Short mmCIF file of C-alpha atoms in Angstrom, two decimals:
data_model
loop_
_atom_site.label_atom_id
_atom_site.label_comp_id
_atom_site.label_asym_id
_atom_site.label_seq_id
_atom_site.Cartn_x
_atom_site.Cartn_y
_atom_site.Cartn_z
CA MET A 3 -42.08 3.70 2.11
CA SER A 4 -42.53 0.38 2.33
CA THR A 5 -39.83 -2.94 2.99
CA GLY A 6 -40.36 -5.17 0.58
CA GLU A 7 -40.58 -8.90 1.42
CA VAL A 8 -38.20 -11.42 1.47
CA PRO A 9 -38.46 -12.60 -1.70
CA PRO A 10 -39.09 -16.25 -2.61
CA PRO A 11 -36.48 -18.92 -3.10
CA GLY A 12 -35.38 -19.51 -6.79
CA ASP A 13 -34.21 -17.29 -9.17
CA SER A 14 -36.52 -15.26 -11.20
CA LEU A 15 -34.27 -13.49 -13.54
CA ASP A 16 -34.82 -14.88 -17.24
CA ASP A 17 -32.19 -17.07 -18.22
CA ALA A 18 -31.41 -14.64 -21.31
CA ALA A 19 -31.05 -11.98 -18.72
CA ARG A 20 -29.09 -14.05 -16.59
CA LEU A 21 -26.54 -14.94 -19.24
CA ARG A 22 -25.83 -11.98 -20.60
CA LEU A 23 -25.18 -10.14 -17.19
CA VAL A 24 -23.10 -13.05 -16.33
CA ALA A 25 -21.40 -12.71 -19.68
CA GLY A 26 -20.68 -8.89 -18.83
CA LEU A 27 -19.73 -9.45 -15.31
CA SER A 28 -17.33 -11.96 -16.83
CA LEU A 29 -15.43 -9.61 -19.37
CA LEU A 30 -14.90 -7.03 -16.68
CA SER A 31 -10.97 -7.28 -15.46
CA VAL A 32 -10.75 -5.53 -12.32
CA ALA A 33 -6.66 -4.97 -12.58
CA THR A 34 -6.82 -3.28 -16.20
CA ARG A 35 -9.41 -0.63 -15.68
CA PRO A 36 -10.31 2.23 -13.17
CA ALA A 37 -12.54 0.75 -10.38
CA GLY A 38 -14.88 3.87 -11.49
CA GLU A 39 -15.44 2.39 -14.74
CA VAL A 40 -16.28 -1.25 -13.58
CA VAL A 41 -18.60 0.19 -11.16
CA ARG A 42 -20.15 2.08 -13.91
CA ARG A 43 -20.29 -0.86 -16.23
CA VAL A 44 -21.80 -2.90 -13.78
CA ALA A 45 -24.75 -0.12 -13.52
CA GLN A 46 -25.25 -0.32 -17.12
CA LEU A 47 -25.37 -4.28 -17.21
CA VAL A 48 -27.97 -4.23 -14.20
CA VAL A 49 -30.23 -1.82 -16.52
CA GLU A 50 -29.69 -4.28 -19.37
CA ALA A 51 -30.85 -7.11 -17.45
CA LEU A 52 -33.92 -5.87 -15.33
CA PRO A 53 -36.86 -4.78 -17.53
CA GLY A 54 -38.86 -1.72 -16.40
CA VAL A 55 -35.80 0.32 -14.77
CA ALA A 56 -34.64 2.83 -16.50
CA GLU A 57 -31.56 3.52 -14.76
CA ALA A 58 -29.22 2.38 -11.70
CA SER A 59 -26.89 3.40 -9.57
CA VAL A 60 -23.95 1.17 -8.02
CA SER A 61 -22.16 3.12 -4.78
CA VAL A 62 -19.15 1.55 -2.50
CA ALA A 63 -18.16 2.54 0.63
CA HIS A 64 -15.11 1.51 2.99
CA ARG A 65 -15.65 1.98 6.54
CA GLY A 66 -18.80 3.58 5.81
CA VAL A 67 -16.78 6.17 3.46
CA VAL A 68 -18.63 6.55 0.46
CA ARG A 69 -15.59 5.59 -2.17
CA ALA A 70 -17.35 5.89 -5.24
CA VAL A 71 -20.68 6.21 -6.95
CA GLN A 72 -21.68 5.28 -10.67
CA PHE A 73 -24.93 5.83 -12.40
CA SER A 74 -25.88 3.93 -15.77
CA GLY A 75 -26.83 7.03 -17.39
CA HIS A 76 -27.92 10.97 -16.93
CA LEU A 77 -29.17 10.96 -13.11
CA ALA A 78 -25.71 10.71 -12.08
CA SER A 79 -25.41 15.09 -12.61
CA VAL A 80 -28.63 15.42 -10.06
CA LEU A 81 -28.75 12.51 -7.73
CA ASP A 82 -25.13 11.74 -6.90
CA GLU A 83 -24.84 11.43 -3.06
CA ARG A 84 -21.56 12.95 -2.64
CA GLN A 85 -22.73 16.45 -4.02
CA HIS A 86 -25.47 15.77 -1.10
CA PRO A 87 -24.99 16.03 2.64
CA ARG A 88 -24.61 12.16 4.46
CA GLY A 89 -27.87 10.45 4.39
CA PHE A 90 -29.48 11.94 1.06
CA VAL A 91 -29.98 8.32 -0.37
CA PRO A 92 -32.19 6.24 1.89
CA ALA A 93 -29.83 3.48 3.53
CA PRO A 94 -30.81 -0.15 2.08
CA PRO A 95 -32.46 -2.17 4.26
CA PRO A 96 -30.02 -5.48 5.02
CA ALA A 97 -29.91 -8.02 2.17
CA PRO A 98 -31.97 -9.57 0.73
CA HIS A 99 -34.68 -6.95 1.92
CA VAL A 100 -35.60 -4.25 -0.77
CA LEU A 101 -36.78 -0.86 0.08
CA VAL A 102 -39.26 0.54 -2.47
CA VAL A 103 -38.94 4.62 -2.09
CA ASP A 104 -42.07 6.11 -3.83
CA THR A 105 -40.38 9.62 -4.99
CA ALA A 106 -44.38 11.15 -4.69
CA GLY A 107 -45.00 9.67 -1.09
CA GLY A 108 -44.23 11.02 2.41
CA GLY A 109 -41.57 10.25 4.63
CA GLY A 110 -38.09 11.06 5.00
CA HIS A 111 -35.68 11.91 2.30
CA ALA A 112 -37.24 14.48 0.93
CA GLU A 113 -34.86 16.00 -1.18
CA PHE A 114 -33.82 12.81 -2.69
CA ARG A 115 -37.63 12.13 -3.72
CA ALA A 116 -38.05 15.43 -5.16
CA ALA A 117 -34.93 15.38 -7.33
CA ALA A 118 -35.89 11.96 -8.69
CA ARG A 119 -39.49 13.09 -9.03
CA ARG A 120 -38.26 15.90 -11.27
CA HIS A 121 -36.46 13.88 -13.26
CA GLY A 122 -39.44 11.23 -13.68
CA VAL A 123 -38.40 8.97 -11.69
CA HIS A 124 -41.53 7.20 -9.90
CA ARG A 125 -39.99 4.68 -7.45
CA THR A 126 -36.45 3.98 -6.40
CA LEU A 127 -35.93 0.37 -5.39
CA VAL A 128 -32.72 0.30 -2.79
CA SER A 129 -30.67 -3.00 -2.07
CA ALA A 130 -27.32 -3.72 -0.20
CA LEU A 131 -24.61 -5.62 -1.47
CA PRO A 132 -23.63 -8.52 0.64
CA ALA A 133 -20.49 -6.56 2.50
CA ALA A 134 -16.94 -7.88 2.18
CA GLY A 135 -14.60 -6.95 4.75
CA ASP A 136 -14.59 -3.24 5.19
CA PHE A 137 -16.29 -2.78 1.95
CA THR A 138 -20.07 -2.16 1.39
CA GLY A 139 -22.01 -1.53 -1.42
CA THR A 140 -25.67 0.12 -2.33
CA LEU A 141 -27.61 -0.50 -5.52
CA VAL A 142 -30.28 1.63 -6.35
CA LEU A 143 -32.61 1.08 -9.48
CA TYR A 144 -34.72 4.26 -10.63
CA VAL A 145 -38.43 3.23 -12.54
CA GLU A 146 -40.26 5.92 -14.34
CA GLU A 147 -43.04 3.76 -15.34
CA PRO A 148 -45.96 5.51 -12.98
CA GLU A 149 -47.56 1.85 -12.32
CA PRO A 150 -45.98 -0.27 -9.53
CA ALA A 151 -46.58 -3.08 -11.86
CA ALA A 152 -43.75 -2.19 -13.89
CA ASP A 153 -41.52 -2.95 -10.88
CA PRO A 154 -38.50 -5.46 -11.34
CA ASP A 155 -39.45 -8.74 -9.72
CA PRO A 156 -37.95 -8.59 -6.18
CA ALA A 157 -36.34 -12.02 -6.70
CA ALA A 158 -34.86 -10.74 -9.71
CA VAL A 159 -33.52 -7.96 -8.09
CA ALA A 160 -32.16 -10.32 -5.24
CA GLU A 161 -30.39 -12.65 -7.84
CA VAL A 162 -28.83 -9.32 -9.60
CA VAL A 163 -27.50 -8.06 -6.06
CA ARG A 164 -26.21 -11.25 -5.40
CA LEU A 165 -24.37 -11.50 -8.98
CA VAL A 166 -23.11 -7.97 -9.22
CA ALA A 167 -21.49 -8.11 -5.24
CA VAL A 168 -18.45 -9.45 -6.02
CA PRO A 169 -17.26 -7.67 -8.84
CA VAL A 170 -18.16 -4.52 -7.74
CA LEU A 171 -16.58 -4.98 -4.03
CA ASP A 172 -13.56 -6.45 -5.63
CA ALA A 173 -12.91 -3.50 -7.81
CA ALA A 174 -13.21 -1.19 -4.83
CA ALA A 175 -11.12 -3.34 -2.24
CA TYR A 176 -8.64 -3.71 -5.61
CA ALA A 177 -8.46 0.13 -5.97
CA GLU A 178 -8.08 0.33 -2.23
CA ALA A 179 -5.22 -1.70 -2.27
CA VAL A 180 -3.51 0.12 -5.12
CA ARG A 181 -4.10 3.81 -3.27
CA ARG A 182 -2.58 2.29 0.13
CA ALA A 183 0.58 0.79 -1.97
CA GLU A 184 1.13 4.29 -3.71
CA GLN A 185 0.73 6.27 -0.36
CA LEU A 186 3.20 3.69 1.46
CA THR A 187 5.90 4.66 -1.51
CA GLU A 188 4.75 8.30 -0.72
CA ALA A 189 5.38 8.09 2.80
CA MET A 190 8.68 6.21 2.45
CA ARG A 191 9.89 8.74 0.75
CA SER A 192 8.86 11.78 2.29
CA ARG A 193 10.51 10.08 5.56
CA ALA A 194 13.84 9.29 3.70
CA GLY A 195 13.86 13.10 2.72
CA ILE A 196 13.39 14.39 6.08
CA GLU A 197 16.18 12.20 7.64
CA GLN A 198 18.25 13.43 4.54
CA ALA A 199 17.76 16.99 5.34
CA LYS A 200 18.47 16.25 9.22
CA GLY A 201 21.86 14.99 7.97
CA ILE A 202 22.10 17.97 5.98
CA LEU A 203 21.29 20.45 9.23
CA VAL A 204 23.43 18.05 11.08
CA ALA A 205 26.28 19.06 8.99
CA VAL A 206 25.52 22.55 8.58
CA HIS A 207 25.04 23.00 12.54
CA GLY A 208 27.21 20.56 14.35
CA CYS A 209 24.30 19.55 15.80
CA SER A 210 22.50 16.02 16.77
CA PRO A 211 19.61 14.43 14.35
CA ASP A 212 17.34 15.30 17.33
CA GLU A 213 18.20 18.66 17.53
CA ALA A 214 17.88 18.66 13.74
CA PHE A 215 14.67 17.36 13.83
CA VAL A 216 13.42 20.51 15.56
CA ARG A 217 15.39 22.88 13.70
CA LEU A 218 13.06 21.29 10.56
CA SER A 219 9.92 21.06 12.64
CA ARG A 220 10.47 24.77 13.66
CA MET A 221 11.01 25.88 9.80
CA SER A 222 8.01 24.06 9.15
CA GLN A 223 5.96 25.60 12.11
CA GLN A 224 7.49 29.12 11.27
CA SER A 225 7.18 28.92 7.26
CA ASN A 226 3.16 27.50 8.08
CA ARG A 227 4.36 24.10 5.55
CA LYS A 228 4.27 20.46 5.45
CA LEU A 229 7.86 19.21 7.23
CA ARG A 230 8.20 17.01 4.10
CA ASP A 231 7.88 19.99 1.74
CA VAL A 232 10.50 22.13 4.20
CA ALA A 233 12.88 18.77 4.08
CA GLU A 234 12.37 18.77 0.57
CA ASP A 235 13.75 22.44 0.09
CA VAL A 236 16.45 21.80 2.80
CA VAL A 237 17.90 19.01 0.31
CA ALA A 238 16.87 20.74 -2.88
CA GLY A 239 18.74 23.68 -1.21
CA TYR A 240 21.43 21.83 -1.33
CA VAL A 241 21.92 20.99 -4.23
CA ARG A 242 21.32 24.34 -5.89
CA GLY A 243 24.35 25.26 -3.60
CA GLU A 244 21.99 27.56 -1.20
CA VAL A 245 22.37 25.94 1.89
CA THR A 246 25.66 28.20 2.96
CA GLN A 247 24.53 29.60 6.11
CA ALA A 248 22.41 28.37 9.34
CA PRO A 249 18.68 28.52 8.25
CA MET B 28 -2.09 -23.10 5.07
CA LEU B 29 -3.40 -19.40 5.15
CA GLU B 30 -5.32 -20.64 8.32
CA ASP B 31 -2.20 -21.78 9.87
CA PHE B 32 -0.38 -18.53 8.62
CA ALA B 33 -3.11 -16.42 10.49
CA ASP B 34 -3.21 -18.22 13.72
CA ALA B 35 0.53 -18.21 13.69
CA TRP B 36 1.00 -14.39 13.48
CA LEU B 37 -1.93 -13.33 15.09
CA ARG B 38 -0.98 -15.13 18.44
CA ASP B 39 2.49 -13.69 17.73
CA ALA B 40 1.54 -10.08 17.38
CA ASP B 41 1.44 -7.28 20.28
CA PRO B 42 -1.84 -5.22 19.39
CA GLY B 43 0.27 -2.46 21.79
CA ALA B 44 3.52 -2.44 19.37
CA PRO B 45 2.02 -1.95 15.83
CA GLU B 46 5.82 -1.91 14.64
CA LEU B 47 6.69 -5.12 15.62
CA LEU B 48 3.79 -6.54 13.26
CA PRO B 49 6.07 -7.48 10.53
CA ASP B 50 8.09 -9.37 12.48
CA SER B 51 5.37 -11.32 13.57
CA LEU B 52 4.60 -11.89 9.97
CA ALA B 53 8.13 -12.77 8.96
CA ARG B 54 8.40 -15.40 11.41
CA ALA B 55 4.91 -16.75 10.82
CA CYS B 56 6.19 -16.99 7.51
CA ALA B 57 9.39 -19.01 8.56
CA SER B 58 7.20 -21.48 10.44
CA VAL B 59 5.00 -22.20 8.18
CA LEU B 60 6.93 -22.60 5.17
CA ALA B 61 9.81 -24.11 6.97
CA VAL B 62 12.45 -22.30 6.14
CA ASP B 63 15.31 -21.17 8.07
CA GLY B 64 14.85 -17.47 7.81
CA ALA B 65 12.14 -15.14 6.37
CA GLY B 66 12.92 -11.05 6.07
CA LEU B 67 10.35 -8.65 5.21
CA SER B 68 11.85 -5.05 3.16
CA ILE B 69 9.74 -2.37 1.47
CA ILE B 70 10.99 -1.23 -1.55
CA SER B 71 10.64 2.14 -3.53
CA ARG B 72 13.47 2.09 -6.39
CA PRO B 73 16.20 3.48 -7.05
CA SER B 74 17.73 3.03 -3.67
CA LEU B 75 14.95 3.40 -1.05
CA ARG B 76 14.73 -0.13 0.56
CA LEU B 77 13.24 -0.25 4.34
CA PRO B 78 13.71 -3.51 6.50
CA ILE B 79 10.52 -4.06 8.32
CA GLY B 80 10.39 -7.45 9.65
CA ALA B 81 12.74 -10.59 10.25
CA SER B 82 12.08 -13.95 11.56
CA SER B 83 15.65 -14.02 13.28
CA ALA B 84 18.92 -11.68 13.72
CA ALA B 85 20.72 -13.75 10.91
CA SER B 86 17.36 -13.06 8.64
CA ALA B 87 18.01 -9.34 9.41
CA ALA B 88 21.51 -9.32 8.82
CA ALA B 89 21.38 -11.31 5.16
CA GLU B 90 18.76 -8.30 4.42
CA ARG B 91 21.34 -5.76 5.32
CA TRP B 92 23.95 -7.14 3.35
CA GLN B 93 21.84 -7.18 -0.06
CA PHE B 94 21.53 -3.53 0.90
CA THR B 95 24.80 -2.73 1.53
CA LEU B 96 25.76 -4.16 -1.79
CA GLY B 97 23.05 -2.67 -3.51
CA ASP B 98 22.28 -5.80 -5.43
CA GLY B 99 20.86 -9.48 -5.23
CA PRO B 100 17.94 -11.34 -5.95
CA CYS B 101 15.46 -9.50 -3.42
CA PHE B 102 16.26 -6.42 -5.50
CA ARG B 103 15.64 -8.43 -8.61
CA ALA B 104 12.35 -10.19 -7.55
CA HIS B 105 10.94 -6.17 -7.07
CA ASP B 106 12.25 -4.89 -10.64
CA THR B 107 10.69 -8.33 -12.25
CA GLN B 108 7.93 -8.64 -10.08
CA SER B 109 8.57 -12.68 -10.26
CA VAL B 110 9.85 -14.91 -8.32
CA VAL B 111 13.65 -15.25 -7.76
CA VAL B 112 15.05 -18.80 -6.82
CA ALA B 113 18.94 -18.08 -6.20
CA PRO B 114 20.26 -21.72 -5.05
CA ALA B 115 24.08 -21.82 -4.49
CA SER B 116 24.82 -22.15 -8.25
CA VAL B 117 23.06 -19.01 -8.94
CA PHE B 118 24.89 -17.21 -6.63
CA ALA B 119 27.87 -18.17 -7.58
CA THR B 120 27.38 -16.79 -11.01
CA GLN B 121 25.51 -13.73 -10.68
CA TRP B 122 26.20 -12.60 -6.90
CA SER B 123 28.93 -14.02 -5.88
CA VAL B 124 30.08 -11.13 -3.47
CA LEU B 125 26.54 -11.48 -1.60
CA GLN B 126 26.95 -15.25 -1.51
CA GLN B 127 30.19 -14.76 0.74
CA GLU B 128 28.87 -12.23 2.94
CA MET B 129 25.30 -13.64 3.39
CA ARG B 130 27.42 -17.06 4.22
CA ARG B 131 29.77 -15.34 6.78
CA HIS B 132 27.54 -13.07 8.46
CA ALA B 133 24.28 -14.80 8.20
CA GLY B 134 25.08 -18.64 7.30
CA PHE B 135 22.53 -18.74 4.30
CA ARG B 136 23.61 -20.40 1.46
CA SER B 137 20.28 -20.10 -0.90
CA VAL B 138 17.79 -17.47 -1.12
CA VAL B 139 14.09 -17.62 -2.81
CA CYS B 140 12.68 -14.03 -3.20
CA LEU B 141 9.05 -13.18 -3.79
CA PRO B 142 7.53 -9.74 -4.86
CA LEU B 143 5.04 -8.14 -2.45
CA GLY B 144 2.19 -6.78 -4.05
CA ARG B 145 2.70 -8.16 -7.44
CA SER B 146 -1.01 -7.67 -8.43
CA PHE B 147 -0.30 -3.83 -8.61
CA ALA B 148 3.23 -2.48 -8.97
CA GLY B 149 4.59 -3.69 -6.04
CA PHE B 150 5.91 -2.46 -2.83
CA GLY B 151 8.66 -5.00 -1.66
CA VAL B 152 9.57 -8.31 -1.01
CA LEU B 153 9.43 -11.28 1.28
CA ASP B 154 13.15 -13.24 1.28
CA LEU B 155 13.38 -16.80 2.20
CA TYR B 156 16.82 -18.22 3.42
CA PHE B 157 18.43 -21.55 3.39
CA ALA B 158 21.16 -22.96 5.10
CA SER B 159 21.55 -25.43 2.41
CA PRO B 160 23.08 -24.41 -0.82
CA SER B 161 20.47 -26.59 -2.37
CA ALA B 162 17.00 -26.14 -0.76
CA ALA B 163 16.27 -23.16 -2.48
CA ALA B 164 16.09 -24.88 -6.00
CA THR B 165 13.82 -27.72 -4.43
CA PHE B 166 11.46 -25.45 -2.63
CA ASP B 167 8.14 -25.12 -4.22
CA PRO B 168 7.39 -21.23 -4.32
CA ALA B 169 3.47 -21.66 -5.11
CA ARG B 170 2.56 -21.82 -1.42
CA ALA B 171 4.94 -19.10 -0.73
CA LEU B 172 3.71 -16.90 -2.89
CA ALA B 173 0.21 -17.32 -1.67
CA LEU B 174 1.92 -15.98 1.76
CA ALA B 175 3.18 -13.45 0.13
CA ASP B 176 0.19 -12.26 -1.32
CA GLU B 177 -1.36 -12.16 2.01
CA VAL B 178 1.21 -10.63 3.97
CA SER B 179 0.80 -7.96 1.65
CA ASP B 180 -2.94 -7.19 1.94
CA VAL B 181 -2.06 -7.30 5.68
CA LEU B 182 0.62 -4.66 5.38
CA LEU B 183 -1.37 -2.55 3.18
CA ALA B 184 -4.67 -2.81 5.63
CA ALA B 185 -2.53 -2.00 8.47
CA SER B 186 -0.15 0.99 6.60
CA PRO B 187 -0.39 4.34 7.93
CA VAL B 188 -2.31 5.92 4.75
CA PRO B 189 -4.83 8.52 5.31
CA GLU B 190 -8.16 7.40 5.31
CA GLY B 191 -9.68 9.30 2.39
CA PRO B 192 -8.14 10.91 -0.67
CA GLY B 193 -6.69 14.57 0.42
CA GLU B 194 -6.41 13.70 4.10
CA ASP B 195 -2.36 13.92 5.58
CA GLU B 196 -0.43 10.88 6.29
CA PRO B 197 -0.50 10.68 10.00
CA LEU B 198 3.07 11.07 10.51
CA ASP B 199 3.18 10.82 14.58
CA ALA B 200 1.20 7.57 15.03
CA THR B 201 3.06 5.05 15.38
CA SER B 202 2.97 1.90 12.38
CA TRP B 203 4.94 -0.58 11.33
CA LEU B 204 6.36 1.70 9.17
CA ASP B 205 8.47 2.59 12.24
CA ALA B 206 9.43 -1.11 12.61
CA PRO B 207 13.18 -1.04 14.56
CA GLY B 208 14.60 -2.07 11.66
CA ALA B 209 13.19 0.22 9.63
CA GLN B 210 14.12 3.56 12.15
CA ARG B 211 18.18 1.64 12.22
CA ARG B 212 18.15 2.32 7.98
CA ARG B 213 16.66 5.78 8.13
CA ARG B 214 20.14 6.61 10.11
CA VAL B 215 21.50 5.82 6.54
CA TRP B 216 19.75 8.91 5.26
CA VAL B 217 20.90 11.15 8.00
CA ALA B 218 24.93 9.82 6.63
CA LEU B 219 23.71 10.56 3.29
CA GLY B 220 22.76 14.14 3.92
CA MET B 221 25.57 14.52 5.95
CA LEU B 222 27.73 13.55 2.99
CA ASN B 223 25.50 15.72 0.61
CA PHE B 224 26.36 18.80 2.69
CA GLU B 225 30.28 18.23 3.95
CA LEU B 226 31.42 16.35 0.42
CA ARG B 227 29.00 18.35 -2.19
CA LEU B 228 28.16 14.84 -3.51
CA SER B 229 24.88 14.13 -5.05
CA SER B 230 22.65 11.34 -3.24
CA ALA B 231 23.75 8.55 -5.74
CA ASP B 232 27.60 9.15 -5.19
CA ALA B 233 26.88 9.79 -1.44
CA LEU B 234 25.26 6.17 -1.39
CA ALA B 235 28.06 4.78 -3.84
CA VAL B 236 30.93 6.10 -1.47
CA LEU B 237 29.01 4.68 1.70
CA ARG B 238 28.66 1.20 -0.18
CA GLY B 239 32.37 1.11 -0.97
CA ARG B 240 33.61 1.81 2.37
CA ALA B 241 30.98 -0.40 3.81
CA TYR B 242 32.24 -3.63 1.51
CA ALA B 243 35.75 -2.49 1.98
CA GLN B 244 35.72 -2.76 5.81
CA GLY B 245 33.26 -5.58 6.26
CA ARG B 246 30.72 -3.61 7.83
CA SER B 247 27.02 -2.59 7.08
CA LEU B 248 25.72 0.89 5.81
CA GLU B 249 23.99 1.46 9.55
CA GLU B 250 27.23 0.68 11.29
CA LEU B 251 28.80 3.64 9.00
CA ALA B 252 26.12 5.55 9.86
CA ASP B 253 26.28 5.37 13.15
CA ASP B 254 29.83 6.37 12.97
CA MET B 255 29.16 9.34 11.26
CA ILE B 256 26.48 10.23 13.45
CA GLU B 257 28.20 10.10 16.35
CA GLY B 258 31.46 11.95 15.26
CA ARG B 259 33.97 8.68 14.94
CA LEU B 260 33.57 8.93 11.30
CA ARG B 261 34.04 12.07 9.52
CA SER B 262 33.02 12.79 5.95
CA GLU B 263 37.03 13.68 4.92
CA GLN B 264 38.04 10.05 5.82
CA PHE B 265 35.72 9.34 2.39
CA LEU B 266 38.02 11.04 0.31
CA PRO B 267 40.45 8.65 -1.48
CA ASP B 268 44.00 10.96 -0.85
CA LEU B 269 43.61 11.06 2.89
CA GLY B 270 44.02 6.83 2.91
CA ARG B 271 47.34 6.98 1.92
#
C-alpha cells in the first residue's frame, strides 16, 4: 500500500466529465428520495466521470458508525463492509490524500484485498470526503486494469471528492434528521401511553401515580416486556373492557 | 442573526440541565427577534402536544390556553406546515375565545406561529407572542423561519433517540423531553387514564370533557389534572346530571 502524494493544484477532470458530473449531482434532490438512493446514484456518477474506474462505493458514517454503503454496481454483494468486521475496508488518509491499495500486495486488510482480487479488482483508491458535522464519508474506487497507468489522476479524484461530498453528506444528514424526528414522535407517544396507563391503574387501585408507575414497572419486569408495550396493553385492555380486576 | 442566536442560547444554557435547553432556545428566539414572548412545543396529532420551553411565564400560559382549547394558530401551523400570522383581526374572526383567554391570562394580543422540522413531516411549533394587536401583521417571518429551522436542528441533535437502528430509546436518560412544562403536561394523560377507567370514556371523549370543564371554569388542563390526581376532583363530577 502506498499513500499518494498531495495532488498538484488545479483540476484535472476534463471539462465534459466535470459538466456531466455537476449536472448529475444537481439533479439529486435530497428531500424527495431516500438517502441510500442518492448515495448510490453519486457512486454511479463517479464511475462515469473517472476513466479507468470500473466501480465505486460511497459510505457514510455518523459519529463513526457506518450508516450507509452504496456501490455503483455488482461489487456490493462481496465488498459491503457492513457484512464484515469493522476495519474491513482500509481507512482513508486525511483529504486530499488518496490511499492506493494493490490487491496483490502485502500488508493489512488481507481479507478485503483477497475479496476484491477474486472479483477482478487490481487496485482500489480510498479517499475521505471532507467531514460535515458528525458525518464522515469514504469514497472507494475500484480499478480492474492491471496497469497502474490506467488509474485515474489523483487530482481528478480529489476534484470528484470535493464535488460529491456535499450532496452525499447532506443526504445522510437529512436522513438522520428524519429518523430522529420520527423517533421523537414515537418517544412522545409511548410516554403519553405510559401516563395514561398510570391513570388507569390509579383509578383501579386508588393509588398514587408514582405507585402506579411501580406497578407498571413490575409488570414489565415480570413479563420481560418493554414498559411501553405493557402500558399499551393496559390502555387497550381497558378499551376491550378487560381491566376489571387488579393486574 | 444565526450567530447572535447561537451566542444567546449557548450563554444561557446549563449543560448540566438538558431538560432546560428548550427554555434557553425560547429565550434566545425572543431576544434575537425582539418579540414579547416565545414558546416551543412538540406536537403529534391528533391531541398530543407537549410544551417544552418558554421565554416567560406569560408565554407558557399562552401555550396552555392554546392546548386547553385544542385549537389555535399553532395547531394550524403544524397541520399546514406553514407560517400562520394572527394579528388581532384574524384572531377575532377565527379564534375569538382563545383571543380573550390569551389576553386575560398572558397579556398577548397577536401571534405568529412557525412549524419546526418543516423540511420533513414536522414535529412541533415555535410560537411568537406580541402584546400589540397589530405587531404580528408587520412582523417579517423570514428571519423567524430561519431561526425555527435552526431550533429544529438543535432539538433533533439533542433528542433522546437511539443512536442506531434497532436500539431502544434511553428512557431513563434526562433530556429536553423531560422539560418541566412537558412533565406537567404529562399529568393530563394520567387524568385521561382515570376518566378512561372510571367513566368508561374513550381517550378522545375524556379529553373533550376535560377541555369542556377547563374552559367553563377558566382553568388549565394541568390544573384540572392535578385536582383529579390529588383527589380534589372526582370523575363523577364530570357527569352532567351531578351539577344540578
